[in-house]
């Protein structure tokens, strides 16, 4: 501070300013306005240099003051003087704004100095402590969350293992049931072969259900087989139907036609399997009636035999029957260069499944469906591409599975807002586009004998 004051005195700026002011006063009257303005600016520049040095001394002096008395002195004495000077040269409103800004600046500086000199009253330390505590809580919560996730994953793994164990147990139970049935059949064959009253002939030597079977055991076996067959029906719908649809779409671009073909294949497979089952049952009944004896009814004995000899079912004949029926169906069409034989795998699986379902008590069958029927939520699901506001079925995607008229597995349909006339005209146009091989198949179909059961379906 002392060095700055010595420099200000040594330069003689104040004396030079006084001399220039006296010289300007003598020449003011004879000078022009431009010359007076230049002389005034020169005085202001010299005064600004002097004020700059004085403000430097003021700043150093206020910093050396530890009791904030310098700031109070500046606020009381300097700011009013600055306001008076600005008021003389500027408008009142502009000065008030500048003066307010200056006061705010000085007040902020005083507050900062107070915070620096009294850190114990600053809330910054409390905020830092709270922030540290919050971070610790967040870290603890993250650890708890990771622990919970790990425990959840372990629980899910245990649940999956438990489900696998349950499935394995159920599979083993089913295998035990089948083995018990096979054992009983073998024991029955052995007993009949040793009997002195055994009738001659190969057909009479076929197995009967043993007398040691109880009704409760038979019901258990029937329920187990029913569950397996229903599950198989669901698997065919979910996987093998999808594979067949993917295969057909390589030949047919119309998704509706593809779904109609698969639905028709499913319905015709069940019909063909039922016809084969009744023929097979009549044949077995005729063979076993010659040597039947015992407390069990002939119907039960025939059913037991069919259950144990399902491999004698000629499924390939049923597949051919299904393909012939599909070739004459007016609702579906196929490119001339391709045949419905590409669906042989799906048709064979459905025929075997339908044949086995006929051996249940009561038997399982697919529900009857017709285009334009009223949509029934207890019977069908809507396909994703359906109009969910439509009340009528446009066409069927997959049949429902029923037991004694009660739906146990829902089918799938497509509902759309289309007129019946449009639907019929569309069917007629498809019927007219059938190829020559359809006409040949139709000729062979007319040569077959009339079936009352098929007439009821149609």
XYZ file of C-alpha atoms in Angstrom:
458
model
C 0.000 0.000 0.000
C 2.811 2.436 0.951
C 4.606 1.715 -2.317
C 1.507 2.559 -4.373
C 1.020 5.818 -2.490
C 4.675 6.811 -3.071
C 4.306 6.084 -6.770
C 1.179 8.269 -6.948
C 2.929 11.169 -5.226
C 6.148 10.687 -7.243
C 4.448 10.874 -10.635
C 2.948 14.278 -9.905
C -0.248 13.398 -11.687
C -2.312 15.573 -9.372
C -0.085 18.642 -9.990
C -0.185 18.076 -13.725
C -3.970 17.840 -13.564
C -4.147 21.143 -11.664
C -1.924 22.905 -14.141
C -3.894 21.653 -17.115
C -7.151 22.754 -15.459
C -5.796 26.303 -14.952
C -4.562 26.477 -18.550
C -7.943 25.243 -19.834
C -9.711 27.897 -17.771
C -7.694 30.683 -19.384
C -8.342 29.454 -22.936
C -11.949 28.185 -22.452
C -13.574 31.339 -23.855
C -11.447 31.503 -26.959
C -11.507 27.764 -27.721
C -14.030 26.154 -29.986
C -16.458 23.507 -28.737
C -14.379 20.721 -30.241
C -11.213 21.975 -28.568
C -12.991 22.225 -25.181
C -14.283 18.643 -25.581
C -10.783 17.408 -26.315
C -9.386 19.275 -23.299
C -12.177 17.816 -21.110
C -11.444 14.290 -22.315
C -7.787 14.838 -21.588
C -8.631 15.897 -18.012
C -10.841 12.816 -17.602
C -8.113 10.502 -18.846
C -5.614 11.990 -16.406
C -8.208 11.813 -13.615
C -8.962 8.174 -14.513
C -5.279 7.296 -14.160
C -5.217 8.950 -10.746
C -8.455 7.140 -9.669
C -7.074 3.826 -10.834
C -4.090 4.222 -8.549
C -6.342 5.340 -5.711
C -8.664 2.312 -6.156
C -5.614 0.036 -6.096
C -4.555 1.567 -2.783
C -8.193 1.258 -1.559
C -8.347 -2.429 -2.456
C -5.049 -3.235 -0.722
C -6.093 -1.302 2.357
C -9.475 -3.129 2.580
C -7.740 -6.517 2.306
C -5.418 -5.702 5.180
C -8.460 -4.863 7.327
C -9.474 -7.984 9.347
C -12.540 -6.544 11.092
C -14.599 -5.709 7.979
C -14.478 -2.011 8.931
C -13.075 -1.141 5.497
C -16.098 -2.646 3.767
C -18.461 -0.655 5.978
C -16.500 2.565 5.266
C -16.670 1.893 1.494
C -20.381 1.244 1.730
C -21.119 4.399 3.726
C -18.751 6.923 2.144
C -17.609 5.769 -1.284
C -20.848 4.405 -2.720
C -22.859 7.618 -2.056
C -20.085 9.620 -3.718
C -20.106 7.336 -6.716
C -23.868 7.649 -6.899
C -23.642 11.452 -6.830
C -21.094 11.473 -9.623
C -23.129 9.152 -11.822
C -26.317 11.081 -11.115
C -24.752 14.222 -12.527
C -23.790 12.579 -15.821
C -26.549 9.997 -16.452
C -30.304 9.565 -16.096
C -31.774 8.590 -12.792
C -33.006 5.120 -13.751
C -29.691 4.039 -15.285
C -27.852 5.210 -12.195
C -30.199 3.393 -9.881
C -29.533 0.157 -11.753
C -25.763 0.646 -11.659
C -25.873 1.687 -8.031
C -27.991 -1.348 -7.118
C -25.549 -3.634 -8.913
C -22.634 -2.039 -7.077
C -24.378 -2.436 -3.728
C -25.167 -6.080 -4.492
C -21.575 -6.701 -5.459
C -20.245 -5.187 -2.264
C -22.839 -7.034 -0.192
C -21.924 -10.355 -1.851
C -18.269 -9.726 -1.205
C -18.989 -9.033 2.457
C -20.997 -12.249 2.747
C -18.177 -14.239 1.163
C -15.700 -12.741 3.610
C -17.993 -13.582 6.509
C -18.261 -17.176 5.266
C -14.474 -17.378 4.959
C -13.898 -15.955 8.442
C -16.684 -18.026 10.137
C -16.673 -21.544 8.598
C -18.430 -23.013 11.628
C -21.689 -21.307 10.679
C -21.635 -22.407 7.008
C -24.155 -25.139 6.084
C -21.737 -26.546 3.502
C -20.268 -28.976 6.005
C -23.740 -30.242 6.920
C -24.552 -30.743 3.258
C -21.354 -32.687 2.711
C -22.158 -34.903 5.687
C -25.675 -35.531 4.392
C -24.315 -36.281 0.925
C -21.830 -38.762 2.358
C -24.571 -40.429 4.395
C -26.844 -40.637 1.347
C -24.079 -42.200 -0.720
C -23.520 -44.816 1.952
C -27.244 -45.601 2.032
C -27.356 -45.932 -1.763
C -24.358 -48.231 -1.708
C -25.999 -50.383 0.949
C -29.233 -50.503 -1.043
C -27.318 -51.602 -4.155
C -25.685 -54.388 -2.184
C -29.072 -55.493 -0.824
C -30.521 -55.407 -4.348
C -27.697 -57.533 -5.737
C -28.161 -59.988 -2.878
C -31.920 -60.167 -3.542
C -31.327 -60.757 -7.234
C -28.886 -63.551 -6.492
C -31.361 -65.152 -4.099
C -34.133 -64.812 -6.699
C -31.980 -66.489 -9.354
C -31.179 -69.345 -6.964
C -34.887 -69.746 -6.179
C -35.752 -69.818 -9.893
C -33.095 -72.437 -10.552
C -34.422 -74.563 -7.699
C -37.967 -74.157 -9.034
C -36.857 -75.232 -12.510
C -35.110 -78.266 -11.060
C -38.242 -79.050 -9.061
C -40.373 -78.847 -12.202
C -37.924 -81.135 -14.001
C -38.120 -83.601 -11.116
C -41.915 -83.520 -11.224
C -41.920 -84.147 -14.969
C -39.482 -87.006 -14.568
C -41.603 -88.491 -11.780
C -44.724 -88.230 -13.936
C -42.889 -89.820 -16.869
C -41.681 -92.658 -14.665
C -45.210 -93.175 -13.342
C -46.531 -93.373 -16.891
C -43.811 -95.846 -17.820
C -44.618 -97.942 -14.760
C -48.277 -97.951 -15.734
C -47.438 -99.077 -19.253
C -45.083 -101.761 -17.959
C -47.757 -102.988 -15.557
C -50.195 -103.222 -18.433
C -47.698 -105.107 -20.557
C -46.918 -107.422 -17.658
C -50.603 -108.116 -17.128
C -51.078 -108.854 -20.809
C -48.142 -111.266 -20.790
C -49.460 -112.972 -17.688
C -52.858 -113.296 -19.316
C -51.319 -114.807 -22.434
C -49.335 -117.264 -20.319
C -52.424 -118.277 -18.327
C -54.479 -118.797 -21.468
C -51.722 -120.790 -23.164
C -51.606 -123.182 -20.186
C -55.372 -123.521 -19.894
C -56.727 -126.969 -21.011
C -59.877 -125.229 -22.255
C -57.977 -122.923 -24.628
C -59.654 -122.812 -28.011
C -57.656 -123.464 -31.127
C -56.764 -120.748 -33.657
C -54.238 -117.912 -33.716
C -56.786 -115.145 -33.134
C -58.184 -116.760 -29.987
C -54.723 -116.713 -28.415
C -54.574 -112.943 -28.251
C -54.310 -111.325 -24.860
C -57.190 -110.331 -22.628
C -57.132 -108.011 -19.675
C -56.214 -109.983 -16.503
C -58.796 -110.582 -13.849
C -56.525 -109.043 -11.218
C -57.123 -105.518 -12.560
C -59.254 -103.352 -10.327
C -61.587 -100.562 -11.520
C -59.554 -97.997 -9.616
C -56.368 -99.048 -11.347
C -58.069 -98.948 -14.739
C -59.319 -95.416 -14.072
C -55.819 -94.340 -13.068
C -54.351 -95.711 -16.292
C -57.084 -94.080 -18.355
C -56.497 -90.683 -16.681
C -52.735 -90.924 -17.216
C -53.148 -91.810 -20.891
C -55.691 -89.022 -21.317
C -53.285 -86.429 -19.915
C -50.498 -87.602 -22.230
C -52.738 -87.516 -25.297
C -54.091 -84.047 -24.505
C -50.536 -82.795 -24.045
C -49.594 -84.369 -27.383
C -52.502 -82.570 -29.062
C -51.227 -79.266 -27.689
C -47.681 -79.978 -28.870
C -48.867 -80.735 -32.403
C -50.750 -77.420 -32.428
C -47.787 -75.444 -31.123
C -44.922 -77.010 -33.064
C -45.836 -79.428 -35.850
C -48.700 -77.271 -37.121
C -46.288 -74.319 -37.278
C -43.731 -76.436 -39.186
C -46.405 -77.524 -41.661
C -47.558 -73.934 -42.130
C -43.983 -72.845 -42.816
C -43.627 -75.637 -45.379
C -46.874 -74.753 -47.162
C -46.017 -71.072 -47.389
C -43.109 -71.968 -49.634
C -45.702 -73.072 -52.193
C -48.736 -70.892 -51.347
C -48.551 -67.158 -50.606
C -52.136 -66.918 -49.323
C -51.975 -67.287 -45.529
C -55.702 -67.950 -45.254
C -55.491 -70.820 -47.734
C -52.538 -72.321 -45.852
C -54.436 -72.227 -42.564
C -57.551 -73.683 -44.179
C -55.519 -76.589 -45.583
C -54.011 -77.423 -42.187
C -57.390 -77.214 -40.447
C -58.929 -79.498 -43.053
C -56.061 -81.953 -42.628
C -56.646 -82.058 -38.865
C -60.399 -82.625 -39.148
C -60.055 -85.248 -41.882
C -57.329 -87.042 -39.890
C -59.627 -87.432 -36.899
C -62.447 -88.637 -39.115
C -60.244 -91.206 -40.907
C -58.762 -92.432 -37.608
C -62.234 -92.896 -36.099
C -63.366 -94.917 -39.102
C -60.242 -97.079 -38.886
C -60.755 -97.496 -35.134
C -64.312 -98.782 -35.545
C -63.265 -101.204 -38.274
C -60.376 -102.426 -36.151
C -62.645 -102.771 -33.118
C -65.186 -104.839 -35.053
C -62.432 -107.130 -36.288
C -60.990 -107.625 -32.773
C -64.419 -108.167 -31.272
C -65.197 -110.903 -33.769
C -61.880 -112.607 -33.024
C -62.110 -112.418 -29.222
C -65.765 -113.314 -28.952
C -64.940 -116.949 -29.789
C -62.776 -117.484 -26.733
C -64.098 -114.880 -24.293
C -64.821 -116.060 -20.753
C -64.683 -114.454 -17.355
C -66.354 -111.753 -15.301
C -65.185 -108.906 -17.575
C -67.368 -107.740 -20.442
C -66.344 -108.351 -24.002
C -66.216 -104.601 -24.654
C -63.631 -104.099 -21.910
C -61.568 -106.994 -23.206
C -61.642 -105.589 -26.741
C -60.648 -102.142 -25.513
C -57.720 -103.545 -23.520
C -56.533 -105.436 -26.558
C -56.659 -102.340 -28.795
C -54.754 -100.292 -26.213
C -51.956 -102.851 -26.104
C -51.872 -103.431 -29.892
C -52.111 -99.950 -31.356
C -49.131 -100.798 -33.553
C -51.448 -102.985 -35.651
C -53.306 -99.861 -36.779
C -52.655 -99.253 -40.489
C -51.959 -95.528 -40.273
C -50.672 -95.286 -43.843
C -54.085 -96.270 -45.178
C -55.648 -93.497 -43.107
C -53.110 -90.991 -44.482
C -54.083 -91.908 -48.022
C -57.762 -91.570 -47.125
C -57.160 -88.111 -45.685
C -55.292 -86.937 -48.794
C -58.096 -88.231 -51.035
C -60.660 -86.338 -48.959
C -58.616 -83.146 -49.117
C -58.302 -83.400 -52.883
C -62.083 -83.174 -53.309
C -62.672 -80.488 -50.688
C -63.969 -77.348 -52.509
C -62.752 -74.951 -49.802
C -59.042 -75.592 -50.331
C -56.789 -75.578 -53.357
C -53.183 -76.421 -54.085
C -50.755 -75.678 -56.951
C -51.013 -78.375 -59.669
C -47.353 -79.256 -59.454
C -47.558 -80.002 -55.697
C -49.659 -82.578 -53.848
C -51.055 -82.729 -50.328
C -48.642 -85.575 -49.696
C -46.193 -82.960 -48.404
C -48.332 -82.945 -45.232
C -47.985 -86.700 -44.699
C -45.930 -86.290 -41.517
C -48.499 -84.032 -39.856
C -51.408 -86.182 -41.032
C -49.761 -89.359 -39.734
C -49.175 -87.834 -36.297
C -52.773 -86.626 -36.118
C -54.162 -90.009 -37.201
C -52.132 -91.887 -34.568
C -53.198 -89.388 -31.910
C -56.867 -89.561 -32.905
C -56.794 -93.376 -32.938
C -55.361 -93.455 -29.408
C -57.950 -90.946 -28.223
C -60.718 -93.343 -29.269
C -59.463 -95.874 -26.693
C -60.190 -93.497 -23.803
C -63.352 -93.634 -21.720
C -64.976 -91.389 -22.794
C -63.178 -90.863 -26.133
C -61.843 -87.488 -27.262
C -62.728 -85.847 -30.553
C -62.432 -82.530 -32.388
C -65.357 -80.123 -32.354
C -67.514 -79.530 -35.396
C -66.965 -76.109 -37.004
C -68.407 -74.256 -39.959
C -67.551 -70.937 -41.601
C -69.883 -68.143 -40.535
C -70.748 -69.638 -37.153
C -71.114 -67.373 -34.131
C -67.835 -66.915 -32.286
C -67.787 -68.775 -28.948
C -65.167 -67.717 -26.387
C -65.439 -71.046 -24.549
C -64.639 -72.924 -27.733
C -62.111 -70.833 -29.659
C -59.301 -68.326 -29.392
C -59.151 -65.463 -31.883
C -56.166 -65.460 -34.203
C -53.929 -62.347 -33.881
C -54.920 -61.156 -37.368
C -58.640 -61.278 -36.508
C -61.085 -58.414 -36.266
C -61.805 -58.535 -32.532
C -65.073 -56.646 -32.983
C -66.483 -59.208 -35.427
C -69.011 -61.687 -34.054
C -68.767 -64.405 -36.712
C -66.054 -66.876 -37.688
C -64.534 -66.275 -41.127
C -62.545 -69.527 -41.144
C -60.910 -72.007 -38.745
C -57.207 -72.348 -38.002
C -57.250 -75.280 -35.559
C -60.115 -77.407 -34.171
C -61.129 -77.511 -30.524
C -60.791 -80.771 -28.540
C -63.943 -81.976 -26.779
C -64.873 -84.706 -24.321
C -68.543 -85.642 -24.071
C -69.445 -82.357 -25.750
C -67.347 -80.270 -23.310
C -64.403 -78.299 -24.683
C -61.163 -79.226 -22.904
C -58.729 -77.547 -25.324
C -59.745 -74.421 -27.240
C -59.283 -74.148 -30.988
C -58.265 -71.113 -33.021
C -60.350 -69.152 -35.540
C -60.162 -65.939 -37.552
C -63.053 -63.506 -37.197
C -63.622 -60.848 -39.850
C -66.406 -58.541 -40.948
C -67.176 -60.108 -44.312
C -70.563 -60.775 -45.918
C -71.765 -64.315 -46.386
C -72.316 -63.731 -50.092
C -68.748 -62.633 -50.545
C -67.555 -65.665 -48.677
C -69.616 -68.035 -50.808
C -68.486 -66.396 -54.032
C -64.917 -66.712 -52.882
C -65.425 -70.408 -52.180
C -67.024 -70.951 -55.569
C -64.147 -69.213 -57.324
C -61.673 -71.438 -55.535
C -63.704 -74.479 -56.395
C -63.593 -73.616 -60.094
C -59.793 -73.301 -59.985
C -59.239 -76.933 -59.041
C -56.880 -78.820 -61.340
C -57.558 -81.910 -63.413
C -56.166 -84.178 -60.730
C -58.995 -83.030 -58.438
C -61.546 -84.232 -60.985
C -59.855 -87.603 -61.146
C -59.843 -87.817 -57.358
C -63.521 -86.817 -57.313
C -64.320 -89.679 -59.690
C -62.624 -92.139 -57.389
C -64.458 -90.632 -54.397
C -67.883 -91.114 -56.018
C -67.085 -94.784 -56.454
C -66.795 -95.242 -52.668
C -69.708 -96.387 -50.552
C -71.841 -93.755 -48.810
C -71.159 -93.266 -45.099
C -73.915 -91.944 -42.764
C -71.344 -90.565 -40.348
C -69.649 -88.480 -43.067
C -73.044 -87.217 -44.235
C -73.715 -85.903 -40.751
C -70.347 -84.106 -40.736
C -71.007 -82.521 -44.097
